[in-house]
mmCIF file of C-alpha atoms and ligand atoms in Angstrom:
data_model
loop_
_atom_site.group_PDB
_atom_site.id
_atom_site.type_symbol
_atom_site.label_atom_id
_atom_site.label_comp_id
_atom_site.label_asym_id
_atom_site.label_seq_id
_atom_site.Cartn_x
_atom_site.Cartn_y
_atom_site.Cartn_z
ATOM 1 C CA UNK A 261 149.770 45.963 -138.769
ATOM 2 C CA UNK A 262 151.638 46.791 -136.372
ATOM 3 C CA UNK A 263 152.427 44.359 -132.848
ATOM 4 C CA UNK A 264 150.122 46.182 -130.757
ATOM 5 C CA UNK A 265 147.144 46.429 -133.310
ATOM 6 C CA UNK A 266 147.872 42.502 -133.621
ATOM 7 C CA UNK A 267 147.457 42.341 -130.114
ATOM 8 C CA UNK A 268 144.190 43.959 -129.638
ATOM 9 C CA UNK A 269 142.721 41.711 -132.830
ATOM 10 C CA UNK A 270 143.789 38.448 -131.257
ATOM 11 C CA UNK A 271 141.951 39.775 -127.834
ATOM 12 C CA UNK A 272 138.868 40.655 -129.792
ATOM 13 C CA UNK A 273 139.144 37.179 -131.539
ATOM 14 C CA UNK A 274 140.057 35.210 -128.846
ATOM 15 C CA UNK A 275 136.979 37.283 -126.582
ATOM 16 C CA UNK A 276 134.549 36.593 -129.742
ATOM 17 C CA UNK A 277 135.213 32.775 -128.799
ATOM 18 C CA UNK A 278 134.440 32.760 -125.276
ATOM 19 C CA UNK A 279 130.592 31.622 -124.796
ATOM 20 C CA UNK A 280 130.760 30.912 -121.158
ATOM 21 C CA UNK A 281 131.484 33.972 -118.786
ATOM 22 C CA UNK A 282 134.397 31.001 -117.184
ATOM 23 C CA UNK A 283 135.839 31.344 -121.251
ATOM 24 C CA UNK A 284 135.765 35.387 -121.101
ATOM 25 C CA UNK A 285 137.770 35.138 -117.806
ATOM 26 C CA UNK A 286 139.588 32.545 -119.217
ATOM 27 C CA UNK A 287 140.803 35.045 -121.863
ATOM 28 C CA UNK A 288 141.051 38.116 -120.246
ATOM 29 C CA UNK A 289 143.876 36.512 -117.622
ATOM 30 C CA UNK A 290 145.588 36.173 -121.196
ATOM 31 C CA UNK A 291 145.655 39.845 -121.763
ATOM 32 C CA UNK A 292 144.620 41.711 -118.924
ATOM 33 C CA UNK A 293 146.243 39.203 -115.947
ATOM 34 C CA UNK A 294 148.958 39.431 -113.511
ATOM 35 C CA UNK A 295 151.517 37.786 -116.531
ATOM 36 C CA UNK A 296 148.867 38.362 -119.354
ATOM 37 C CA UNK A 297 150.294 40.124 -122.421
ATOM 38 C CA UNK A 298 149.415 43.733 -121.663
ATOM 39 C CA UNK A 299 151.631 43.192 -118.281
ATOM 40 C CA UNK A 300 154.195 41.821 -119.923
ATOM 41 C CA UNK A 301 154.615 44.945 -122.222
ATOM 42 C CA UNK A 302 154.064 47.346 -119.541
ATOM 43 C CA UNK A 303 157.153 45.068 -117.720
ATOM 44 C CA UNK A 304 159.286 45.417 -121.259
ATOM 45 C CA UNK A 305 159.425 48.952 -120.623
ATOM 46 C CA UNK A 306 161.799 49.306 -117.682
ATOM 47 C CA UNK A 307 164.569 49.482 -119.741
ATOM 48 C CA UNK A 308 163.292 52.081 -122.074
ATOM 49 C CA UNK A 309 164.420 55.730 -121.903
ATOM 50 C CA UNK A 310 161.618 58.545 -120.733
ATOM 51 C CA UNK A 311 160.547 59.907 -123.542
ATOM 52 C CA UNK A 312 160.402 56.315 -125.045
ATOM 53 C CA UNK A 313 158.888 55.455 -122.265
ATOM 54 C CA UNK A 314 156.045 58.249 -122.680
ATOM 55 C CA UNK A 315 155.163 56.853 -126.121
ATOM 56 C CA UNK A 316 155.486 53.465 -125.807
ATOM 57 C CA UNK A 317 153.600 53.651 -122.534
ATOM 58 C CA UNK A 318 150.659 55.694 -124.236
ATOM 59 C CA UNK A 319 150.403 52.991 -127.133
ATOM 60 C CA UNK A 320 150.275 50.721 -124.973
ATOM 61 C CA UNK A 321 147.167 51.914 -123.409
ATOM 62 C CA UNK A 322 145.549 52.648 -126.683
ATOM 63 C CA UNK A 323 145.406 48.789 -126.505
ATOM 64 C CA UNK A 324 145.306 48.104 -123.329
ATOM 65 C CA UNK A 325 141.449 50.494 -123.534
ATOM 66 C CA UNK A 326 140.489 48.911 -126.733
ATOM 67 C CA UNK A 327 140.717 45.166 -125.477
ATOM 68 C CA UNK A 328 139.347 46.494 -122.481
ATOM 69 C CA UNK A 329 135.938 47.782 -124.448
ATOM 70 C CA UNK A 330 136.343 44.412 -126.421
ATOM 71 C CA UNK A 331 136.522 42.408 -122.927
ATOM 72 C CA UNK A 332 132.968 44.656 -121.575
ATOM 73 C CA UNK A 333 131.375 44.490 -124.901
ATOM 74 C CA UNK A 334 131.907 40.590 -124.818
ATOM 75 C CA UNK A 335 130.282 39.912 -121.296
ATOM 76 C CA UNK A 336 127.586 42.593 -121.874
ATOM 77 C CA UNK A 337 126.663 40.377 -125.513
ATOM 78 C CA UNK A 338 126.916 37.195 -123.022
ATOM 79 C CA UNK A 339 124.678 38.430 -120.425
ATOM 80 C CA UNK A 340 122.071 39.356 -123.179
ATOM 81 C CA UNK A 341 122.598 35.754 -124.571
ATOM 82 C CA UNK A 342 121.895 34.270 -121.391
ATOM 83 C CA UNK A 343 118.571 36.501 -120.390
ATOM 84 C CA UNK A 344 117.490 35.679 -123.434
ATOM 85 C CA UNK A 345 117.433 31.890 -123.295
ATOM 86 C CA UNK A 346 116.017 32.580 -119.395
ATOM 87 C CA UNK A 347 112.917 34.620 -120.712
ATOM 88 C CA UNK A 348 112.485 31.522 -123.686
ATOM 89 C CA UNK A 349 113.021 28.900 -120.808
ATOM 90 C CA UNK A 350 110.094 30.735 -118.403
ATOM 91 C CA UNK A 351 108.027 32.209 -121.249
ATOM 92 C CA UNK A 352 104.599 32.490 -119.924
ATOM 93 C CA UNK A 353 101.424 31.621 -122.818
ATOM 94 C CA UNK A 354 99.427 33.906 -121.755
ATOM 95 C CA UNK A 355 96.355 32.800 -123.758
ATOM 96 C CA UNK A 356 96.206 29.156 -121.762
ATOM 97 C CA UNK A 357 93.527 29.113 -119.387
ATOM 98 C CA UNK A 358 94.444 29.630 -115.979
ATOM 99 C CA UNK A 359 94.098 27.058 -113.053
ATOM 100 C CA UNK A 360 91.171 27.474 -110.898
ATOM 101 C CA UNK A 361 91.708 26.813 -107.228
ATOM 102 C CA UNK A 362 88.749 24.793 -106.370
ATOM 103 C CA UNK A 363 85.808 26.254 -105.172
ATOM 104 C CA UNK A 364 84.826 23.639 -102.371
ATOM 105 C CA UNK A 365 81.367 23.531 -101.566
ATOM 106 C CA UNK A 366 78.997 21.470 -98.437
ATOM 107 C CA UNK A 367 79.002 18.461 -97.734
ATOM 108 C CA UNK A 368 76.091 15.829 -99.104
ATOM 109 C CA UNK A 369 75.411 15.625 -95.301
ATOM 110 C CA UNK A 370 75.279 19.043 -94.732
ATOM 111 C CA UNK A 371 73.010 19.908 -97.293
ATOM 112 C CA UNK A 372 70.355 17.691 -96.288
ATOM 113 C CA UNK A 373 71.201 19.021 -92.411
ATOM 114 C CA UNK A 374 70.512 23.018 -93.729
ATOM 115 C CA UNK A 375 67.453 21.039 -95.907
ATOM 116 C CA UNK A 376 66.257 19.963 -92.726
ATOM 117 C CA UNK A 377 66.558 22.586 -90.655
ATOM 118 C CA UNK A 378 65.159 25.319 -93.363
ATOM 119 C CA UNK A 379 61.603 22.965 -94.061
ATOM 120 C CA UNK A 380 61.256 22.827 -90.444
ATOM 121 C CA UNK A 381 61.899 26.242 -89.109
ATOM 122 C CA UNK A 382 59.271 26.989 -91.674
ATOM 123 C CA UNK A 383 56.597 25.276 -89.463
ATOM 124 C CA UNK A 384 57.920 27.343 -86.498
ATOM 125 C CA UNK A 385 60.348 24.898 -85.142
ATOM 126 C CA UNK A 386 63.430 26.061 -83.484
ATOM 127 C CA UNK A 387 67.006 24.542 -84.037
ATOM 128 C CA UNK A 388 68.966 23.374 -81.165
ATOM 129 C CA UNK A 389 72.749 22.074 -80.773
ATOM 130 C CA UNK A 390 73.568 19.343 -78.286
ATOM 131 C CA UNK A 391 76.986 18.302 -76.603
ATOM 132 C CA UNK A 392 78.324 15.067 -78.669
ATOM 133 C CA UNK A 393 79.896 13.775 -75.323
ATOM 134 C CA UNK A 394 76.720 13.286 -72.620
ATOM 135 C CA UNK A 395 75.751 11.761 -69.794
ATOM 136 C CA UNK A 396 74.385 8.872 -69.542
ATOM 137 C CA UNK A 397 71.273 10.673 -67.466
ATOM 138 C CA UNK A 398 70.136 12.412 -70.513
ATOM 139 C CA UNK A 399 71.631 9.285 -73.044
ATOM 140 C CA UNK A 400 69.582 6.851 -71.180
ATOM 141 C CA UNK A 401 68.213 7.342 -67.762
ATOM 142 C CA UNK A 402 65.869 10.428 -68.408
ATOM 143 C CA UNK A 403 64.602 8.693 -71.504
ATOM 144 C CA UNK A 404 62.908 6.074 -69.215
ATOM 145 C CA UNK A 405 65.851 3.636 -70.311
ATOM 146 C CA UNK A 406 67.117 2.675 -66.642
ATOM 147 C CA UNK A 407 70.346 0.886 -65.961
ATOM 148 C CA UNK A 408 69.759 -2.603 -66.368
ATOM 149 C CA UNK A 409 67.286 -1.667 -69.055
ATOM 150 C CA UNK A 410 67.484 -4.305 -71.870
ATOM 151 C CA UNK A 411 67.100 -1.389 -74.780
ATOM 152 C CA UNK A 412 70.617 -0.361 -73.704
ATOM 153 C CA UNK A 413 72.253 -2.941 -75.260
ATOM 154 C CA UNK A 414 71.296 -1.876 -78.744
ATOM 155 C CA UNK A 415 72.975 1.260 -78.334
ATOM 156 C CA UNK A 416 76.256 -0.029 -77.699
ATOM 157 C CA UNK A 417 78.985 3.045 -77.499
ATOM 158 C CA UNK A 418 82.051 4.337 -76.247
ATOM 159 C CA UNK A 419 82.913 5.523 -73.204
ATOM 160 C CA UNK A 420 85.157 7.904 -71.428
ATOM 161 C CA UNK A 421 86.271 9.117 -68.150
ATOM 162 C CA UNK A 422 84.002 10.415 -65.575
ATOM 163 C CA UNK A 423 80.074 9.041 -65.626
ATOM 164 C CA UNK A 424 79.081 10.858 -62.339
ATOM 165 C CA UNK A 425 75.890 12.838 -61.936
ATOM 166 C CA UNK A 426 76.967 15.623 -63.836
ATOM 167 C CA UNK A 427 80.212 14.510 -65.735
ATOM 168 C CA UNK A 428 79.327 13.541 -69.021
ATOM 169 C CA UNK A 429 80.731 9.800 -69.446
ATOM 170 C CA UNK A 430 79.852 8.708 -72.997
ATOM 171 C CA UNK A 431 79.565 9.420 -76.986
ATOM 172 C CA UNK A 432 75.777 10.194 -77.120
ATOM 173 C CA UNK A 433 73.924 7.256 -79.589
ATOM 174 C CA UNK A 434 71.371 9.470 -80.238
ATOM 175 C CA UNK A 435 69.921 13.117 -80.517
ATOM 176 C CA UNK A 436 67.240 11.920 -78.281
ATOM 177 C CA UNK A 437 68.837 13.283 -74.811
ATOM 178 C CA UNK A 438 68.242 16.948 -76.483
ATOM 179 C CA UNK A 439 64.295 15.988 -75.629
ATOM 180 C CA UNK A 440 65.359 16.186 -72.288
ATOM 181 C CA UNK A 441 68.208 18.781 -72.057
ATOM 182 C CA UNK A 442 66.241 21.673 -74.330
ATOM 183 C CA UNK A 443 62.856 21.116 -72.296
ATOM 184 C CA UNK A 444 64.834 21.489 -68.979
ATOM 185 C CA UNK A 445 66.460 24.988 -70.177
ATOM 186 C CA UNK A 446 62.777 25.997 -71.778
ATOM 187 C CA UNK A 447 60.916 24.680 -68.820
ATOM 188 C CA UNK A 448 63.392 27.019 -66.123
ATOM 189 C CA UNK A 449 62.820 29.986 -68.426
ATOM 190 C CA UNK A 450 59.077 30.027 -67.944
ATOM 191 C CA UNK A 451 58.910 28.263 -64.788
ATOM 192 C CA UNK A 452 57.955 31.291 -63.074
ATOM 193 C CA UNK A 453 54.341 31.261 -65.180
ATOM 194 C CA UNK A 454 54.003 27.686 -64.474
ATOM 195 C CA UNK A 455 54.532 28.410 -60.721
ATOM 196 C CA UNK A 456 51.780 30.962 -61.452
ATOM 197 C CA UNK A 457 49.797 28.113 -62.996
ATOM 198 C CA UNK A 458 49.444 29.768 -66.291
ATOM 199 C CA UNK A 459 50.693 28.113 -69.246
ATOM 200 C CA UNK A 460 54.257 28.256 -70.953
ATOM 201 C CA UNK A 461 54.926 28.801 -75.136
ATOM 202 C CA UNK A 462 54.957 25.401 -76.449
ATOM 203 C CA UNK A 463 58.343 23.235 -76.901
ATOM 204 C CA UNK A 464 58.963 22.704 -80.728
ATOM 205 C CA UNK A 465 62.718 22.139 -81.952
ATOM 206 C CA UNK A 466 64.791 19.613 -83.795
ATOM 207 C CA UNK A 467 68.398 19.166 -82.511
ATOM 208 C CA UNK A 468 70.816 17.501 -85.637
ATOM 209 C CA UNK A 469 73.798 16.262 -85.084
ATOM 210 C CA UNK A 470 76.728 13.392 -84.626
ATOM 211 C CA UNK A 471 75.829 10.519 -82.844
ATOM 212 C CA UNK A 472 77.831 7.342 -82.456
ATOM 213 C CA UNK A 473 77.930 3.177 -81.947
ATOM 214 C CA UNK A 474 79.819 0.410 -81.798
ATOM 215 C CA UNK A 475 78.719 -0.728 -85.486
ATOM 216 C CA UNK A 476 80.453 -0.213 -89.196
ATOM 217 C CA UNK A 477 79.884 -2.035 -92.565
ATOM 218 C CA UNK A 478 77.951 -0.520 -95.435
ATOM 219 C CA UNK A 479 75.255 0.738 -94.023
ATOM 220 C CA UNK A 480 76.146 1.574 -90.518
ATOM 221 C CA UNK A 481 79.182 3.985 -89.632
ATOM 222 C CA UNK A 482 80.410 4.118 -86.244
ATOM 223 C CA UNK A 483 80.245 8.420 -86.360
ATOM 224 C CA UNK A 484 76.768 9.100 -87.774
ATOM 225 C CA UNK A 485 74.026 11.879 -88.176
ATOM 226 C CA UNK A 486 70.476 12.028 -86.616
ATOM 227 C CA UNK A 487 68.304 14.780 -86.217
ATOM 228 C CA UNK A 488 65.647 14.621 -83.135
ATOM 229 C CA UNK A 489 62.541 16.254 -83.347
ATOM 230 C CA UNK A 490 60.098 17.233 -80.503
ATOM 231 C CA UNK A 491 56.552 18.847 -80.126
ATOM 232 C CA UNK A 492 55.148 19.257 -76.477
ATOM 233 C CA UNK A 493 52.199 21.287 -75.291
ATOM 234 C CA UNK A 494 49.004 21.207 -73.928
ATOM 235 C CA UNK A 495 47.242 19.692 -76.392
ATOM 236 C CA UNK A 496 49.650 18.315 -79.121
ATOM 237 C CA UNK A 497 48.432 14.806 -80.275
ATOM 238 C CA UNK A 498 49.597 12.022 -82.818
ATOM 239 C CA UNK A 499 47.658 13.589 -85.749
ATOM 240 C CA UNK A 500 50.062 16.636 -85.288
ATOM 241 C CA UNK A 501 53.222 13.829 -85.644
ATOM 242 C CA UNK A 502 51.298 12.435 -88.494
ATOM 243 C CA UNK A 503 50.855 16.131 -90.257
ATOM 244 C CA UNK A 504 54.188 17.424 -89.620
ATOM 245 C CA UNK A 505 55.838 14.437 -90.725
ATOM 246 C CA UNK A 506 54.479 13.760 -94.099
ATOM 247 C CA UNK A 507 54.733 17.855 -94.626
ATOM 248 C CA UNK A 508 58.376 17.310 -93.705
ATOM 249 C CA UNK A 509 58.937 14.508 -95.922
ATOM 250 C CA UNK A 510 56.815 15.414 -99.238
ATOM 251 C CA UNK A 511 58.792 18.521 -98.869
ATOM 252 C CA UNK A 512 62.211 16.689 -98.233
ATOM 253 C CA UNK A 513 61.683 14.811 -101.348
ATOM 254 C CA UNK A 514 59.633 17.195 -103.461
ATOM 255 C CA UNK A 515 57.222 14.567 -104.172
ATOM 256 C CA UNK A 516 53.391 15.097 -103.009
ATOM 257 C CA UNK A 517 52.555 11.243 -103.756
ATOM 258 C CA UNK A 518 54.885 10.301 -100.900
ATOM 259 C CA UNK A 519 53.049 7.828 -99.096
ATOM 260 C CA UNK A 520 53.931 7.541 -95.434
ATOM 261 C CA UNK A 521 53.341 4.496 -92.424
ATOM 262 C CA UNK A 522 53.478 4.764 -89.249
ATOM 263 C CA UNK A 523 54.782 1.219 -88.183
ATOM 264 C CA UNK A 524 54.039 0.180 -84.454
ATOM 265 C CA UNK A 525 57.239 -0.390 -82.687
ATOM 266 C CA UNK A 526 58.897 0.253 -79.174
ATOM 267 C CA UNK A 527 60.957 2.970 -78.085
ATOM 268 C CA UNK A 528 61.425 3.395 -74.106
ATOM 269 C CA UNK A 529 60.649 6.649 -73.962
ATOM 270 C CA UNK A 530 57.841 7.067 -76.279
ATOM 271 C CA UNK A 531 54.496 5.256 -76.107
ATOM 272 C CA UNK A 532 52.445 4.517 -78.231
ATOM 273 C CA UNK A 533 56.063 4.637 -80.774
ATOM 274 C CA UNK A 534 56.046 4.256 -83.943
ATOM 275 C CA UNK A 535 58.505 3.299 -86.737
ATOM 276 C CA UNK A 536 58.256 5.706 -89.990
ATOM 277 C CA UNK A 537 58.406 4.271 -93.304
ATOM 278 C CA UNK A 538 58.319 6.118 -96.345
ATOM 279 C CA UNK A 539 57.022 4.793 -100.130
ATOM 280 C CA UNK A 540 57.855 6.427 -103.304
ATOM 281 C CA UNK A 541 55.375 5.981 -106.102
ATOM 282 C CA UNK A 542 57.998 6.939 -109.189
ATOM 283 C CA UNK A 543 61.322 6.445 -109.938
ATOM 284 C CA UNK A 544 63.651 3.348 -108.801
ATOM 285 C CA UNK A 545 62.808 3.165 -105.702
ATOM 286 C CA UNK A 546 58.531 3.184 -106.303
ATOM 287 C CA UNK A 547 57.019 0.628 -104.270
ATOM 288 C CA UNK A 548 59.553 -0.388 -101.827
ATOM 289 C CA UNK A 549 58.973 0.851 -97.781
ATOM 290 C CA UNK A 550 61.977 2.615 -96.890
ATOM 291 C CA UNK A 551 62.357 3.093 -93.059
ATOM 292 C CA UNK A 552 63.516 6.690 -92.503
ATOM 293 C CA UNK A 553 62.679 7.622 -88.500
ATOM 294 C CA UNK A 554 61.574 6.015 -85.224
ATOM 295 C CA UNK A 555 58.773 8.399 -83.345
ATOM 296 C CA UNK A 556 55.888 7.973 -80.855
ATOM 297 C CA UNK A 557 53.868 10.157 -77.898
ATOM 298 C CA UNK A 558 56.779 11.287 -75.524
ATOM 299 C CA UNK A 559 56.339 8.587 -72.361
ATOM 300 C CA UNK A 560 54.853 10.532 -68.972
ATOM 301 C CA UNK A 561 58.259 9.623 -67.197
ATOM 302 C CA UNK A 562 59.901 11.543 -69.658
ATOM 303 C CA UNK A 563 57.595 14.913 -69.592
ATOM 304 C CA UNK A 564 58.163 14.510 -65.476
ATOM 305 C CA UNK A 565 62.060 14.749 -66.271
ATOM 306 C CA UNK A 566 61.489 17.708 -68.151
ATOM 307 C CA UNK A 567 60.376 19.296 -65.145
ATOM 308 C CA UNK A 568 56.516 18.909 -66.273
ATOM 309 C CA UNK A 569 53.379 17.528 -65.468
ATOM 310 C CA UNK A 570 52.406 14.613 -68.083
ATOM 311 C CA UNK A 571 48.787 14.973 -67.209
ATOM 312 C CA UNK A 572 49.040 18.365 -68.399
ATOM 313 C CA UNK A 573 51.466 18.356 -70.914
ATOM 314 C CA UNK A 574 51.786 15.924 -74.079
ATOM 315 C CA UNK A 575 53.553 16.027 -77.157
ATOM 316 C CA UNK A 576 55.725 13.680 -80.048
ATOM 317 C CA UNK A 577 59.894 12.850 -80.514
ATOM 318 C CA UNK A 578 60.448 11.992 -83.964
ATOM 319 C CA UNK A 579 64.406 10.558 -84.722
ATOM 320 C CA UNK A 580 65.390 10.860 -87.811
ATOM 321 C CA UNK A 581 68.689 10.003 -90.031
ATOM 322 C CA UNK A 582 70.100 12.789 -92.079
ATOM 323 C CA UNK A 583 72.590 10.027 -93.817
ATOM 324 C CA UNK A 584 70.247 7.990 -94.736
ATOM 325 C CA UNK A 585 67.997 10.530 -96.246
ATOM 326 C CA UNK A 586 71.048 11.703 -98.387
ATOM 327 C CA UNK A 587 71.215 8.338 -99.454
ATOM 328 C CA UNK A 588 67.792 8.250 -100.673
ATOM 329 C CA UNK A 589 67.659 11.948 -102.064
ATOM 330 C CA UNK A 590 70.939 11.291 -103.831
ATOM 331 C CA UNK A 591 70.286 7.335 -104.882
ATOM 332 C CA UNK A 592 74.229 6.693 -102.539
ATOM 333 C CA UNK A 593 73.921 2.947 -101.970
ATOM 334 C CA UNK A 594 77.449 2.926 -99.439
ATOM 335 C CA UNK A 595 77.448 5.228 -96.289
ATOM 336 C CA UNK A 596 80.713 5.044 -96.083
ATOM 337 C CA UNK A 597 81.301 7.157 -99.141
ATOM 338 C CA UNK A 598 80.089 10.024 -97.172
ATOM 339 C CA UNK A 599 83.099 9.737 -94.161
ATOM 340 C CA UNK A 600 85.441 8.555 -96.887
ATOM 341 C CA UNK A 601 86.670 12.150 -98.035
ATOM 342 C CA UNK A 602 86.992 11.016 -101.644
ATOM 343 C CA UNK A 603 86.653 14.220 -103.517
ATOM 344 C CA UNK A 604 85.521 12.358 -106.758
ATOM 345 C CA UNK A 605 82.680 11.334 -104.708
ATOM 346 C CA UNK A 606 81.886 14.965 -102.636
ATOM 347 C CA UNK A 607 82.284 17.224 -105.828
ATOM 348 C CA UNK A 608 79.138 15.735 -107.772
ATOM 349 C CA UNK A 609 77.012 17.331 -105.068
ATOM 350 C CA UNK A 610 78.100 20.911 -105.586
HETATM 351 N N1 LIG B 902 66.520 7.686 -80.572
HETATM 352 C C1 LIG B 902 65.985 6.601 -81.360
HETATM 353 C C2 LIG B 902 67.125 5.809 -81.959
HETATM 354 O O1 LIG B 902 68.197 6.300 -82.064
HETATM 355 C C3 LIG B 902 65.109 7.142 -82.466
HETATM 356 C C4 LIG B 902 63.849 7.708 -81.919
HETATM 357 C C5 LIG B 902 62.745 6.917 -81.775
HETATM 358 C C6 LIG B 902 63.763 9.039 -81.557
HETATM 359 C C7 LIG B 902 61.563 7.421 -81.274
HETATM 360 C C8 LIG B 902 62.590 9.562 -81.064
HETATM 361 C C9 LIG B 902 61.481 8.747 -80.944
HETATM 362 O O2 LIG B 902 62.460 10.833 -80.709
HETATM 363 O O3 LIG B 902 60.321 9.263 -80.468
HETATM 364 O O4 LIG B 902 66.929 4.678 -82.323
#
C-alpha cells in the first residue's frame, strides 16, 4: 500500500472513531486543516519538477476526494445517529388516551338560580336583575324601614361613597329593594292607563341575585344569594302566596309530600309577614322544619312608594335563599364550600 492509500485508511479509521460531530472536526483539522496532512503534501511539492508536479498533484487529490467522501459520509451517519435517538427520546404512544381539557360546567348556585327562575317563569313570572350597589332609599327607606328604624341594625353592611338621593351608597342586604325599583319602572310604563283610571297588567317577577352583610362562619357568608319574589294586583291575596309557594317548593324539591308553614314573624315592609318553613317527610332530613324564606302582604307604605294606591292595589314579597336551598337540594352542610372555589367540591355537581 502505497503512502497515500495509507493516508486515506487512517482518515477513514480515524473518521470511523469520531462519535461526536466536535471528534469529526477534531479529525478532519488532522487531514483536511491549515497544517493537516493533505496540506502538508500539497506544501512537499514546491520543490518538485512540473510534470512531477502534475502527477503527484493529481494523486494527491485522489486522496484528498476520497477522505473528503469519508469525512461527509461520517457526519451524514452522525446526523442519522443523532435523529434517531431524538425521534426515541420524543416518541409519541399513540394508543394512550389523550388528556381531556376539562369541560367546566355551573355552579351549584347557579343551578338552583336557572332552577328557580325556570319553575317560576312557568307560572308567568318575569325575571328581573337589580344593581348590587343601591341606595339606601330602595335598601331601606322605601321598604317602610326609616332611618332610625331598629330593623336596620340586623342588616348590618358595607358602605361606600356617596349616599345622596340618588347616589347609590351601600352593598344592598337584600333583593327586597327590586319590590320597589321594578314596580316604579312597571308603574311609569302604564301610568298613562292608571291616569285614565283603568287598570294596569299585574306586577309578578322574582329578582335573584348577590346580596351582602357584615356576618361569616358556617352558615353565613358575607357575599350571599337571595332571590325576591313579588305579586301585586288588584286582587292578589295570601292564599295566592300560600299556592305559589308550595307549587314553587314541591317543584324545587320534586317531592309532592312537602309540607309547608307559614310562621308569623315581622318584616317592616310586609304585614301580616310570615316566616316559611319547609318539612320533608323522607329522607335525612324528614321531620325537621327547615326555614327557607321570609314573606308577608306587601305593607300600604310600600305600594304608595311604588307609585300606587294600597287601597286599590295589594299583593305578596316572598325572600328567598338560593344558597341555602342548594344546601338542602344537595345535603352541603358548610356554605362556605360554595365561595371556596375548591374544584373537588364544584365538579360533583356537573
Ligand atoms: N328581605 C328579607 C331579608 O332579607 C326577606 C324578606 C322577608 C323578603 C319578607 C320579602 C318579604 O319579600 O316579604 O331578611
Amino acid at each position: 500500500m502505497n503512502e497515500l492509500d495509507s493516508l486515506v485508511e487512517s482518515a477513514q479509521q480515524l473518521f470511523a472513531q469520531a462519535v461526536t460531530p466536535a471528534d469529526l472536526e477534531n479529525a478532519k483539522a488532522q487531514f483536511l486543516g491549515k497544517s493537516g496532512r493533505v496540506t502538508e503534501l500539497m506544501k512537499g511539492m514546491a520543490q518538485l519538477s512540473v510534470e512531477e508536479k502534475k502527477s503527484r498533484g493529481a494523486a494527491i487529490n485522489v486522496a484528498k476526494q476520497a477522505i473528503e467522501a469519508a469525512l461527509t459520509a461520517r457526519r451524514q451517519a452522525l446526523a442519522d445517529a443523532e435523529l434517531q435517538t431524538q425521534l426515541k427520546a420524543e416518541a409519541l404512544d399513540v394508543s394512550l388516551p389523550g388528556r381531556r381539557r376539562g369541560q367546566g360546567g355551573l355552579h351549584p348556585v347557579s343551578l338552583t338560580l336557572e332552577r328557580i327562575e325556570g319553575i317560576f317563569a312557568s307560572m308567568g313570572f318575569d325575571v328581573a336583575d337589580g344593581p348590587e350597589i343601591e341606595s339606601d332609599w330602595f335598601n331601606f327607606t322605601a321598604l317602610n324601614t326609616p332611618e332610625d328604624h331598629p330593623a336596620r341594625s340586623m342588616h348590618d353592611t358595607f358602605y361606600v361613597e356617596g349616599g345622596t338621593e340618588t347616589a347609590p351608597n351601600l352593598l344592598r342586604t337584600h333583593t327586597s329593594p327590586m319590590q320597589v325599583r321594578y314596580a316604579v319602572q312597571h308603574v311609569k310604563k302604564y301610568q298613562a292607563l292608571l291616569d285614565a283610571g283603568q287598570s294596569m297588567p299585574e306586577i309578578r317577577v322574582i329578582a335573584p341575585g348577590r346580596t351582602y352583610r357584615v356576618d361569616s362562619d358556617a352558615t353565613h357568608s358575607p357575599m350571599f344569594h337571595q332571590c325576591e319574589g313579588i305579586w301585586i294586583g288588584e286582587n292578589v291575596s295570601f292564599k295566592d302566596l300560600k299556592v305559589v309557594f308550595t307549587d314553587f317548593c314541591r317543584t324545587f324539591f320534586e317531592s309532592d309530600d312537602l309540607v309547608l308553614r307559614f310562621r308569623p314573624s315581622f318584616f317592616p315592609f310586609t304585614e301580616p309577614s310570615a316566616e316559611i318553613d319547609i318539612q320533608f317527610q323522607t329522607g335525612p332530613l324528614a321531620g325537621k322544619w327547615l326555614e327557607v324564606a321570609g314573606s308577608g302582604q306587601v305593607h300600604p307604605n310600600v305600594v304608595r312608594n311604588m307609585g300606587l294606591d294600597p287601597e286599590k292595589y295589594i299583593g305578596f314579597a316572598f325572600g328567598m335563599g338560593p344558597d341555602r336551598l342548594t344546601m338542602l337540594r344537595y345535603g352541603v352542610n358548610d356554605l362556605r364550600l360554595f365561595f371556596d372555589g375548591d374544584i373537588r367540591f364544584l365538579s360533583q355537581f356537573q
